[in-house]
mmCIF file of N, CA and C in Angstrom:
data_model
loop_
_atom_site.group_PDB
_atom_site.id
_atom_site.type_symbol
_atom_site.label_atom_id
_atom_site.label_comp_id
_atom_site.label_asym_id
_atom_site.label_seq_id
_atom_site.Cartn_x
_atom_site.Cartn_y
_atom_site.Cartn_z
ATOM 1 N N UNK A 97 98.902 96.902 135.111
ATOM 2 C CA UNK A 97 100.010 96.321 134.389
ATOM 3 C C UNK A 97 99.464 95.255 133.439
ATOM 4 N N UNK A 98 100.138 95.411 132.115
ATOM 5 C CA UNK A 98 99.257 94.412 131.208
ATOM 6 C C UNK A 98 100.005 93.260 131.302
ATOM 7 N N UNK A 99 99.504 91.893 130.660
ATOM 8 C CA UNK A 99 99.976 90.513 130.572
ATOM 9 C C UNK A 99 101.185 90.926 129.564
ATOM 10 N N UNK A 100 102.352 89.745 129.368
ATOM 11 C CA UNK A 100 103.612 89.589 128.421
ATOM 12 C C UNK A 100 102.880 88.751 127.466
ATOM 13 N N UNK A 101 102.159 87.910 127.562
ATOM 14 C CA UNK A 101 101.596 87.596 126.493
ATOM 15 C C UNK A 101 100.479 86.975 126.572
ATOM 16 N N UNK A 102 99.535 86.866 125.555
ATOM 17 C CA UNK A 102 97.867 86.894 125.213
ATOM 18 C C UNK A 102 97.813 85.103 125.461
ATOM 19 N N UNK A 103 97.143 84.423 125.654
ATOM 20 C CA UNK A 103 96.529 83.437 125.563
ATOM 21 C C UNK A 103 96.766 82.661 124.425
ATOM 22 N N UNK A 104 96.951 81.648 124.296
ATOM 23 C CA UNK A 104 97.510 80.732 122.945
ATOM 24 C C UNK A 104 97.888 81.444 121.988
ATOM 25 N N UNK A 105 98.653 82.467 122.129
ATOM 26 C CA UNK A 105 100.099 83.424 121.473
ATOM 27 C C UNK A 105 101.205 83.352 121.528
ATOM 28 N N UNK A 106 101.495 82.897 120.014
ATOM 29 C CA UNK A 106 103.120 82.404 120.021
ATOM 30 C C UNK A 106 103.896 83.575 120.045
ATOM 31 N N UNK A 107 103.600 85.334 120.331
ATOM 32 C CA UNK A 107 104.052 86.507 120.261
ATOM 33 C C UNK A 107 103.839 86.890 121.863
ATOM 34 N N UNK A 108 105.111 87.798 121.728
ATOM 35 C CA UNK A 108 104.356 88.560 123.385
ATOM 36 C C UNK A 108 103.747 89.746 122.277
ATOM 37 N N UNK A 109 103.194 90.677 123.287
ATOM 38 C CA UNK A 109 102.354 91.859 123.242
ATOM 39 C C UNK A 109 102.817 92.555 122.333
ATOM 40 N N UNK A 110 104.499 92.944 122.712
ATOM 41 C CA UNK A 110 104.858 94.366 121.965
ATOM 42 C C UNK A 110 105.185 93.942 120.593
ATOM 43 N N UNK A 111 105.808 92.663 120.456
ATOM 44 C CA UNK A 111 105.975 91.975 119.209
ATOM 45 C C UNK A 111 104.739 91.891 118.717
ATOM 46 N N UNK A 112 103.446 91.516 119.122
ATOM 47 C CA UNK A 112 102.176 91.720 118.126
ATOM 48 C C UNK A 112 102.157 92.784 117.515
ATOM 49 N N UNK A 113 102.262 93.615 118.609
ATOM 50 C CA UNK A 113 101.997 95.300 118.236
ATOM 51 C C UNK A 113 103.291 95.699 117.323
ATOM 52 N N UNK A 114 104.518 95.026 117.255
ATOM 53 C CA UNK A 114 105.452 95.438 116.356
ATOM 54 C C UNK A 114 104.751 95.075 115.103
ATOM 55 N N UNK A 115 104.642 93.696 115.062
ATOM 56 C CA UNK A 115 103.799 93.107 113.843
ATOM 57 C C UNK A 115 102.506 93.695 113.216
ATOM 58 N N UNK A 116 102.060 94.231 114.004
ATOM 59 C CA UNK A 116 100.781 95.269 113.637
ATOM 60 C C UNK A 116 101.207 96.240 113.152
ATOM 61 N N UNK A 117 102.169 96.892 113.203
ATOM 62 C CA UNK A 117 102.520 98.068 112.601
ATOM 63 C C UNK A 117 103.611 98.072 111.560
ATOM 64 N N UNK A 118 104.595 96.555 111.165
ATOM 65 C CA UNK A 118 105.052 96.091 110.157
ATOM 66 C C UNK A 118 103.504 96.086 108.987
ATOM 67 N N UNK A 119 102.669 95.510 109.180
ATOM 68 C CA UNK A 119 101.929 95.059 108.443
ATOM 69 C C UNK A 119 100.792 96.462 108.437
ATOM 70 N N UNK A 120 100.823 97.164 108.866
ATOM 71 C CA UNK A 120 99.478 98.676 108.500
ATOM 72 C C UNK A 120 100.764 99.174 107.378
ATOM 73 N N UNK A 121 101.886 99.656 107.937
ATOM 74 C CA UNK A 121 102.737 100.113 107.184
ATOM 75 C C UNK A 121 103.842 100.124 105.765
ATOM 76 N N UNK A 122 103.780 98.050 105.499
ATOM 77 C CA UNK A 122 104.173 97.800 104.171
ATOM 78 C C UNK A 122 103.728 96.670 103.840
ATOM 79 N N UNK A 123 102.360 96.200 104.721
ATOM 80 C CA UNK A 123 101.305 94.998 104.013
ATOM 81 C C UNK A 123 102.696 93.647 104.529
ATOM 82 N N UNK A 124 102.208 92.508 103.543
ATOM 83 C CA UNK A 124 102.496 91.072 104.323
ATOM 84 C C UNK A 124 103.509 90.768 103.615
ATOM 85 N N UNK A 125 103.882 91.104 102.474
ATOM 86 C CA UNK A 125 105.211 90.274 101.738
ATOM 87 C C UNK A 125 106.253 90.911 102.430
ATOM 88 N N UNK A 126 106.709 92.492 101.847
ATOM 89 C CA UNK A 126 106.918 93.125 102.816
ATOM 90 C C UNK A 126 107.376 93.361 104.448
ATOM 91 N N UNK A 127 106.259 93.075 104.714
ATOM 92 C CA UNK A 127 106.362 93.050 106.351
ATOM 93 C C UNK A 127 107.285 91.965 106.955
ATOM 94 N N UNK A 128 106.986 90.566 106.353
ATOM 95 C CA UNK A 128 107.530 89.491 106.354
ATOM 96 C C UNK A 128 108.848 89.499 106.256
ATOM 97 N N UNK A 129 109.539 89.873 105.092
ATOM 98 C CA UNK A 129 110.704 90.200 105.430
ATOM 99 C C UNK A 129 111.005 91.495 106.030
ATOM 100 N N UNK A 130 110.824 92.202 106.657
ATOM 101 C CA UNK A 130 111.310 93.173 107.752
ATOM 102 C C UNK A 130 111.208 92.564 109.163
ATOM 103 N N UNK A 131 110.004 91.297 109.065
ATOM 104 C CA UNK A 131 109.993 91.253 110.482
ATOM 105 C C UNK A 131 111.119 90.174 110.524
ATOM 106 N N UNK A 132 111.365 89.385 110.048
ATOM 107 C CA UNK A 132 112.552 88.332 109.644
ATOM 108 C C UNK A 132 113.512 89.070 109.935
ATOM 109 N N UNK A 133 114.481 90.710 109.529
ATOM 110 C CA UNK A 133 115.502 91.114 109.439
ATOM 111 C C UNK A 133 115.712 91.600 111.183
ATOM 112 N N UNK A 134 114.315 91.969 111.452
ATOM 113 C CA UNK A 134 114.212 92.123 112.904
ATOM 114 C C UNK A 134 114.096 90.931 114.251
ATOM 115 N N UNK A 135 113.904 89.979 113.499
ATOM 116 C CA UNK A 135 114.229 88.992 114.558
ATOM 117 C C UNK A 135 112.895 88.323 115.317
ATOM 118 N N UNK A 136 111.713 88.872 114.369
ATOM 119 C CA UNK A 136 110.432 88.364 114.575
ATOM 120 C C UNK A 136 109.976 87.077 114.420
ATOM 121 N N UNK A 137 110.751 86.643 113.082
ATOM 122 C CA UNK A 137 110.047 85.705 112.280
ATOM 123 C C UNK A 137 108.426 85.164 111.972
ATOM 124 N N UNK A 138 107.580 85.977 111.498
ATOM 125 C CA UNK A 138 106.476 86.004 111.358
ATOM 126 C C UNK A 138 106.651 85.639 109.828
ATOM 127 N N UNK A 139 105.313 85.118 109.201
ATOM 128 C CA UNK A 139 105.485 85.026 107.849
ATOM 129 C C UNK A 139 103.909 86.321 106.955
ATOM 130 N N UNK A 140 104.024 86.017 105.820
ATOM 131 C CA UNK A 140 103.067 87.648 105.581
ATOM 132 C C UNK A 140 101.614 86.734 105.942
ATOM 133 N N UNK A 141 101.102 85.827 106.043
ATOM 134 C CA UNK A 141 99.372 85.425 106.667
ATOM 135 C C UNK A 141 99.473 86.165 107.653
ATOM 136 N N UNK A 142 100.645 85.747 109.333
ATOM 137 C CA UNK A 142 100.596 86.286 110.489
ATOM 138 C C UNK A 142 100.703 87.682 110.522
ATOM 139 N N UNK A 143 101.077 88.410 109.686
ATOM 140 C CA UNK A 143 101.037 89.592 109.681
ATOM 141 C C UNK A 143 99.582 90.343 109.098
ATOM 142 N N UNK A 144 99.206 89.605 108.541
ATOM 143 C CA UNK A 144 98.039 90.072 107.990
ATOM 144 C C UNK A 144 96.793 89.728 108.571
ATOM 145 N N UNK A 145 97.005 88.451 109.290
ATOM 146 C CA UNK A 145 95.743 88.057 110.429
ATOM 147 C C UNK A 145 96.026 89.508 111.459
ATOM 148 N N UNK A 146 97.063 89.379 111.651
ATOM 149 C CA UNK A 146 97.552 90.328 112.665
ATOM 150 C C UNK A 146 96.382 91.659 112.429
ATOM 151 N N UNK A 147 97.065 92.019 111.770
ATOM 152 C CA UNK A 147 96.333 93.546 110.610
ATOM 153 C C UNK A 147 94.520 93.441 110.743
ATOM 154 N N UNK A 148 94.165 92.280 110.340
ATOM 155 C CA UNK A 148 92.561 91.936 110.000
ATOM 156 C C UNK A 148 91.990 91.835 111.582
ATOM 157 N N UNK A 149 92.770 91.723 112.935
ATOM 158 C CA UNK A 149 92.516 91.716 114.272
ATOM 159 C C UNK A 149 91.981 92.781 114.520
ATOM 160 N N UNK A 150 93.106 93.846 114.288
ATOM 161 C CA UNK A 150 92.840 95.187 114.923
ATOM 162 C C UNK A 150 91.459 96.107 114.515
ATOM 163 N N UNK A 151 90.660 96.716 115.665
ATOM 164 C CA UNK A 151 89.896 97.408 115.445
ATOM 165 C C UNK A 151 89.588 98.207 114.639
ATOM 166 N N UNK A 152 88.689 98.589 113.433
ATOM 167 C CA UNK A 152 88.253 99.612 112.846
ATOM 168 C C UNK A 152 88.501 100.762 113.355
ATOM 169 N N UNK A 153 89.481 102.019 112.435
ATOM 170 C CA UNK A 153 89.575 103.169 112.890
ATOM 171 C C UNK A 153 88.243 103.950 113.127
ATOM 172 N N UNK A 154 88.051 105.119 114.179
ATOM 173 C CA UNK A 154 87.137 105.377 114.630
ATOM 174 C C UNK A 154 86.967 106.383 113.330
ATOM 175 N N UNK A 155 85.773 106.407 113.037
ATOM 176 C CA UNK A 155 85.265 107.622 111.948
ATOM 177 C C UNK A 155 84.515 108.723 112.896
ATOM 178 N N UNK A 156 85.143 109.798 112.636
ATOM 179 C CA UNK A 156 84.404 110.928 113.420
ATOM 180 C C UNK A 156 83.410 111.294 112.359
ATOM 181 N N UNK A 157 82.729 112.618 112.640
ATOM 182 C CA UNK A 157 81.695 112.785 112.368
ATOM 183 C C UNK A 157 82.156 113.470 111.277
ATOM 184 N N UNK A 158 81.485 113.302 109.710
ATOM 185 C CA UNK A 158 81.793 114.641 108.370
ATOM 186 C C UNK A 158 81.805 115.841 108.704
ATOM 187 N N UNK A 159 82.413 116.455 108.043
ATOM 188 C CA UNK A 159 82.683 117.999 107.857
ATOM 189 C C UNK A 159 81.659 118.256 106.439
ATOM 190 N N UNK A 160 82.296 117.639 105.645
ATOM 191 C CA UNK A 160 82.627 117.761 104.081
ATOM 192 C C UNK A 160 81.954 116.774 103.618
ATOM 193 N N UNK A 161 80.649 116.499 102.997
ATOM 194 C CA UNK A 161 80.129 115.422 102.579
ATOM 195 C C UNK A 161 79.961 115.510 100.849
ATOM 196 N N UNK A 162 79.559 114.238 100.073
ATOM 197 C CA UNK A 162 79.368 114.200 98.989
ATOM 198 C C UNK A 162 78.326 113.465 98.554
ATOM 199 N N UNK A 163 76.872 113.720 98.049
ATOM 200 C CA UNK A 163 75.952 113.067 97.472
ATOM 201 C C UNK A 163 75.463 112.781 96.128
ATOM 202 N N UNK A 164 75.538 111.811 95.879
ATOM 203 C CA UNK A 164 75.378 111.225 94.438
ATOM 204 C C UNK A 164 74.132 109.963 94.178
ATOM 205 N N UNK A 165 73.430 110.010 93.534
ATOM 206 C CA UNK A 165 72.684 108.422 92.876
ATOM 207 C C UNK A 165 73.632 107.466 92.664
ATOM 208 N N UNK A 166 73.340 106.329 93.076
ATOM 209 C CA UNK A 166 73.893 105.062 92.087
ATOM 210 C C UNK A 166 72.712 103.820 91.962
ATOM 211 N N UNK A 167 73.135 103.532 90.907
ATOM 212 C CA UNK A 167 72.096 102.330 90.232
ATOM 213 C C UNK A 167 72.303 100.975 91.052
ATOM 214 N N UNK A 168 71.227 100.909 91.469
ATOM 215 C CA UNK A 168 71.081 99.250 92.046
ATOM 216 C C UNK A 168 70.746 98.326 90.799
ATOM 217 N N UNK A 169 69.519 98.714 89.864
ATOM 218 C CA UNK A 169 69.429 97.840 88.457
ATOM 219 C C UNK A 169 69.297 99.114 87.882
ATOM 220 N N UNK A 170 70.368 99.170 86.810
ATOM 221 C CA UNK A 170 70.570 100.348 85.792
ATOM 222 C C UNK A 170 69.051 100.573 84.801
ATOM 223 N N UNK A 171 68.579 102.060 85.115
ATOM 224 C CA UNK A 171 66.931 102.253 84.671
ATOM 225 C C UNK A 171 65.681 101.891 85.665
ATOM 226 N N UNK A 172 66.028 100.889 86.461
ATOM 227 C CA UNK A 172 65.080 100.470 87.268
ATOM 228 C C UNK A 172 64.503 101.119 88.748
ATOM 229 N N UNK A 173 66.231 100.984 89.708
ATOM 230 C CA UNK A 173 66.285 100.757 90.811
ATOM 231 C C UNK A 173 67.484 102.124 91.574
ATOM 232 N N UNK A 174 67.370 102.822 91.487
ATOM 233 C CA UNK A 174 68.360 104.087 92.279
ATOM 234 C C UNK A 174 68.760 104.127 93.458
ATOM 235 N N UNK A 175 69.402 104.544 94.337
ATOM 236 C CA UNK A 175 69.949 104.890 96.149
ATOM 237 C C UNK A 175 70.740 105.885 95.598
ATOM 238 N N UNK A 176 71.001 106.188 97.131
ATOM 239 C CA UNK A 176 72.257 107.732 97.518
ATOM 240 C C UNK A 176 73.221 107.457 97.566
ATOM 241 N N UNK A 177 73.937 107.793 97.536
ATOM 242 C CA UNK A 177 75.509 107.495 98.170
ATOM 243 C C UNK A 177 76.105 108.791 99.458
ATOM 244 N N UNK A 178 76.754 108.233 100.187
ATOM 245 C CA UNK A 178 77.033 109.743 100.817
ATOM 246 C C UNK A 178 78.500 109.315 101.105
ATOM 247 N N UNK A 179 79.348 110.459 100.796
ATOM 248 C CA UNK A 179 80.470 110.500 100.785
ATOM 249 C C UNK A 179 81.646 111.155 101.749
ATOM 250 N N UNK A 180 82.209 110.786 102.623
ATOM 251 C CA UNK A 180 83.570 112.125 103.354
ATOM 252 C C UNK A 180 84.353 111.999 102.734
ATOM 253 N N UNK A 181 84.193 113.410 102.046
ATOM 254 C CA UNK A 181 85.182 114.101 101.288
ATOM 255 C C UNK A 181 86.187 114.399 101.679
ATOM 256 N N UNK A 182 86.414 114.581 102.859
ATOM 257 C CA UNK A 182 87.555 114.482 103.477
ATOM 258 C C UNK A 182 88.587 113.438 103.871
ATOM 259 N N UNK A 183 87.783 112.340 104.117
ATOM 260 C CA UNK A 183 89.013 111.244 103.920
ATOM 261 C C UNK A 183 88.768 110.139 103.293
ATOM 262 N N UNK A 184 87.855 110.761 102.276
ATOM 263 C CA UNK A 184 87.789 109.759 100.707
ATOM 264 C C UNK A 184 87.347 108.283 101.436
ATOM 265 N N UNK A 185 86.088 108.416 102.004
ATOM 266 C CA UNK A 185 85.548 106.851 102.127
ATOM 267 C C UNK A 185 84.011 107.112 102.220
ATOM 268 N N UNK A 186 83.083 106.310 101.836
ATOM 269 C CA UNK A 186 81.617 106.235 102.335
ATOM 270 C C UNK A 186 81.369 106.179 103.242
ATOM 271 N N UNK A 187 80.484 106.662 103.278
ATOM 272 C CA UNK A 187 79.205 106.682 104.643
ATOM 273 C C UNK A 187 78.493 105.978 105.011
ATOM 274 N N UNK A 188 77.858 105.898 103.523
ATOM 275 C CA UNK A 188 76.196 105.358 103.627
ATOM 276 C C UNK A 188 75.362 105.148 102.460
ATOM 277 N N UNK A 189 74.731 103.838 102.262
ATOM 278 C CA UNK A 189 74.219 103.761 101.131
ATOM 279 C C UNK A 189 72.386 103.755 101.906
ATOM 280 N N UNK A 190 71.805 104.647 101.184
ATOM 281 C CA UNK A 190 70.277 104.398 101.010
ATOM 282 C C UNK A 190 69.298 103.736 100.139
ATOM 283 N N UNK A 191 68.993 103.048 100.022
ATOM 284 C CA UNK A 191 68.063 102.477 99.203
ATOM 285 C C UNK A 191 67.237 103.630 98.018
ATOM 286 N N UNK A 192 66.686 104.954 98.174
ATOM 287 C CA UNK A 192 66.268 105.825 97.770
ATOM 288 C C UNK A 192 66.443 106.830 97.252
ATOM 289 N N UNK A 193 65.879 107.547 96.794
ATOM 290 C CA UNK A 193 66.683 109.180 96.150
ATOM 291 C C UNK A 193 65.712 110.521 96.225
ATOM 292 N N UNK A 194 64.701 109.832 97.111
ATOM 293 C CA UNK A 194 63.821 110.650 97.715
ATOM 294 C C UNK A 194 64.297 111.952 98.409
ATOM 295 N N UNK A 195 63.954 113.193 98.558
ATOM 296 C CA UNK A 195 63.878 114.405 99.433
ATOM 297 C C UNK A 195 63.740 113.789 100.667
ATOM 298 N N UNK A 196 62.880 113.434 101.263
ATOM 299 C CA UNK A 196 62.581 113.292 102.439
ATOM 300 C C UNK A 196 63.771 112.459 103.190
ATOM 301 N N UNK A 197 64.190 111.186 102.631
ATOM 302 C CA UNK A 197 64.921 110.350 103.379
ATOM 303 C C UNK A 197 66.718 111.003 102.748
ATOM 304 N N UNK A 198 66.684 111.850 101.977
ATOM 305 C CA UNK A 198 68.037 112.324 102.576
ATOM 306 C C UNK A 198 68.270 113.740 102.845
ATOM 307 N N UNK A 199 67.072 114.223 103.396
ATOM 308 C CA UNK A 199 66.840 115.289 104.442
ATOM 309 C C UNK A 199 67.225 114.636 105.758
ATOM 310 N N UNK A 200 66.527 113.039 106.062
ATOM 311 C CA UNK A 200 66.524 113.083 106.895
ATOM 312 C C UNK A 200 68.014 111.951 107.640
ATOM 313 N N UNK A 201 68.583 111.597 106.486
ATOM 314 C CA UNK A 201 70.180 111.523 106.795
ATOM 315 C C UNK A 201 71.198 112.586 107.394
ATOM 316 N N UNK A 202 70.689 113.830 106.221
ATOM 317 C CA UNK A 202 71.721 114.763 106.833
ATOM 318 C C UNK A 202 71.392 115.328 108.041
ATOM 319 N N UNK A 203 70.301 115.262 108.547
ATOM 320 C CA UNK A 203 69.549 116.215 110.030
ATOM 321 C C UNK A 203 70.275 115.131 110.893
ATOM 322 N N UNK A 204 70.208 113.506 110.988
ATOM 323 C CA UNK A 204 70.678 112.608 111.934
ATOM 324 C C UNK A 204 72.238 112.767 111.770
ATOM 325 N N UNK A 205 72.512 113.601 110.611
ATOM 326 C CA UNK A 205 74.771 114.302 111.019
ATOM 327 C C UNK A 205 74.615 115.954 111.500
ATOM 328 N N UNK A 206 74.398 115.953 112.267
ATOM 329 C CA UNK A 206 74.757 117.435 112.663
ATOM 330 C C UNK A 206 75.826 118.458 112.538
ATOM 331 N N UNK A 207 76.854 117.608 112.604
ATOM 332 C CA UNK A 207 78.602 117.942 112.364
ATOM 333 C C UNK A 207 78.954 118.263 110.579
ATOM 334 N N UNK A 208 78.083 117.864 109.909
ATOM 335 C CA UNK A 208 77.641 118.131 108.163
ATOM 336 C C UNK A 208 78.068 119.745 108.325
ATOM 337 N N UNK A 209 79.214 120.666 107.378
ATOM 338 C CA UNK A 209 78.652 121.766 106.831
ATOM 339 C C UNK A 209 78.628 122.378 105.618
ATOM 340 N N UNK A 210 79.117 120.761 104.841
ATOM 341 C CA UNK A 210 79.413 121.222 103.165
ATOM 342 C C UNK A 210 78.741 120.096 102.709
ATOM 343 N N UNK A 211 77.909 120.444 101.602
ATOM 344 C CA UNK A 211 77.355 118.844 101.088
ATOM 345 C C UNK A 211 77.893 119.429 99.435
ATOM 346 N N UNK A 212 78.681 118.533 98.678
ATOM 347 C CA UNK A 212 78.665 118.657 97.227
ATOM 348 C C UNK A 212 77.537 117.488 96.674
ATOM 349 N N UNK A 213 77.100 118.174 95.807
ATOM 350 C CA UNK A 213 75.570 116.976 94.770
ATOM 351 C C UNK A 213 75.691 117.319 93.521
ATOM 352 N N UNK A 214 75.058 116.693 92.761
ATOM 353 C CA UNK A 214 74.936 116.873 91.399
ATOM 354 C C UNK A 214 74.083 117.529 91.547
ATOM 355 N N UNK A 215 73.267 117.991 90.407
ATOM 356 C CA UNK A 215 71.894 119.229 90.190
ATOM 357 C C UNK A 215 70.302 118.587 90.394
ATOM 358 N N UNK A 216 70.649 117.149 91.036
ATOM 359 C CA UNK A 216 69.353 116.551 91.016
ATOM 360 C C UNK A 216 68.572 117.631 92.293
ATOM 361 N N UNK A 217 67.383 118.238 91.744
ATOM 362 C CA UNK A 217 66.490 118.876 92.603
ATOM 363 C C UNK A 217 66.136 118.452 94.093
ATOM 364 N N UNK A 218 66.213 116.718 93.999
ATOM 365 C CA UNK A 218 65.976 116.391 95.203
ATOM 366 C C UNK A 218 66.913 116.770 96.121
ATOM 367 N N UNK A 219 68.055 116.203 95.625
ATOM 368 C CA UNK A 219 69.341 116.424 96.466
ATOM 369 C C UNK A 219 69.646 118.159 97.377
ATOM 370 N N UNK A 220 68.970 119.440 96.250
ATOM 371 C CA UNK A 220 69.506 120.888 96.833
ATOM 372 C C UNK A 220 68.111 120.808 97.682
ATOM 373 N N UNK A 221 67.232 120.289 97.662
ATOM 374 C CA UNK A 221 66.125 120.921 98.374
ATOM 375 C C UNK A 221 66.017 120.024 99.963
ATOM 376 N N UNK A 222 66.758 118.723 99.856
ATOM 377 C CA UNK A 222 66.809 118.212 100.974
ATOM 378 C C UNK A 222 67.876 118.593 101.804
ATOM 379 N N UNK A 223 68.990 119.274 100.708
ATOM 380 C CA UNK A 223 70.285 119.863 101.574
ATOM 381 C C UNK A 223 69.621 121.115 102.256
ATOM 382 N N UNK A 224 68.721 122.273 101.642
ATOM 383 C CA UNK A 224 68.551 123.102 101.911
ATOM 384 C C UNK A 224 67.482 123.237 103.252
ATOM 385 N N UNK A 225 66.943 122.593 103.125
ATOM 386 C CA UNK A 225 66.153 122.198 104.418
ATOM 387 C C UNK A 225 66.994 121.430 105.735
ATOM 388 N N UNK A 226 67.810 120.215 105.589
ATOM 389 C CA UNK A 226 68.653 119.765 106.781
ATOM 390 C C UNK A 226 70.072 120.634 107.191
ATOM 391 N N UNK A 227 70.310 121.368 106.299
ATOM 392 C CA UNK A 227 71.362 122.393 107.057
ATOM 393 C C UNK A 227 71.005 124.274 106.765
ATOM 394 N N UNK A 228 69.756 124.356 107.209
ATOM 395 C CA UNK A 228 68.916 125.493 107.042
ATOM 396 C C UNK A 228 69.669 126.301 108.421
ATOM 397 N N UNK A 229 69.642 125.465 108.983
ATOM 398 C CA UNK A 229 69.660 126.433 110.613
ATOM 399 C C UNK A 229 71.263 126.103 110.912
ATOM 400 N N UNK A 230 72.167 125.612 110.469
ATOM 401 C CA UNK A 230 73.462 125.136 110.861
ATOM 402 C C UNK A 230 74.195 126.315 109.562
ATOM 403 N N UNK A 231 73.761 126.475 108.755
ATOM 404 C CA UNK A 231 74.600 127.437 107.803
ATOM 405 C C UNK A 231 73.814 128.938 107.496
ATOM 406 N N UNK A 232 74.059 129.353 106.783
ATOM 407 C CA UNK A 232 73.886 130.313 106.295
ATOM 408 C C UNK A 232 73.334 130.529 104.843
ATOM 409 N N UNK A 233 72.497 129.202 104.721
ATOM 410 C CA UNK A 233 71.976 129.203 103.278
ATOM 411 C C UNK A 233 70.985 130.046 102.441
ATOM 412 N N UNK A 234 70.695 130.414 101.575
ATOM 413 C CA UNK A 234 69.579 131.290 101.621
ATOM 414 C C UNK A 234 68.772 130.318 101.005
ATOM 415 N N UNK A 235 67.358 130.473 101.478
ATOM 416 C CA UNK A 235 65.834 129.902 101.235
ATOM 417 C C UNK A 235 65.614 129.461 99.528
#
């Protein structure tokens, strides 16, 4: 059975958790007045500390990835980018744009079975090697 309310919390539980889900669902101005019409009285900071509490959604593993260069010093300095294409957020930035080290990104995702890249050589030959045995690629 859980506690009614948290430790130097001017909310019980379910009212946090109401407030947590005022504020994922229409942010703090917003929220603020809904939680007001509901009888909360929170203002939009508490709703948004609220919001900034809760745990990071869990990221499962890519399906659908996306690899691209980006400039650390434009001409100078390059990295990877790696992308889920599926729910439109990053992965992972590498320092490099080497074959080897994003061969050896995609071998440490196993769950990988689509990579989109631009035509940089490095990029098809490191795809083609880390999902050699997981797809059906030809050589």
């Amino acid at each position: 059975m859980g506690s009614f309310v948290q430790p130097r919390s001017r909310y019980s539980v379910r009212s946090r958790v109401a407030l947590e889900h005022l504020g994922c669902t229409s942010g703090g101005q917003a929220g603020a007045r809904l939680s007001w019409s509901l009888g909360l009285r929170a203002g939009a900071d508490t709703i948004l500390r609220a919001v900034h509490a809760l745990p990071p959604p869990a990221i499962g593993e890519p399906l659908v990835v996306g690899i691209d260069d980006w400039a650390l010093a434009r001409g100078h300095h390059y990295g990877t980018i790696f992308v889920d294409l599926q729910q439109h957020r990053p992965l992972d930035l590498i320092a490099g744009r080497e074959m080897t080290e994003v061969r050896d990104w995609l071998a440490q995702h196993p769950g990988i079975r689509v990579v989109a890249r631009d035509r940089a050589g490095a990029y098809g030959q490191a795809t083609r090697q880390a999902l050699r045995e997981r797809t059906a690629i030809p050589p």
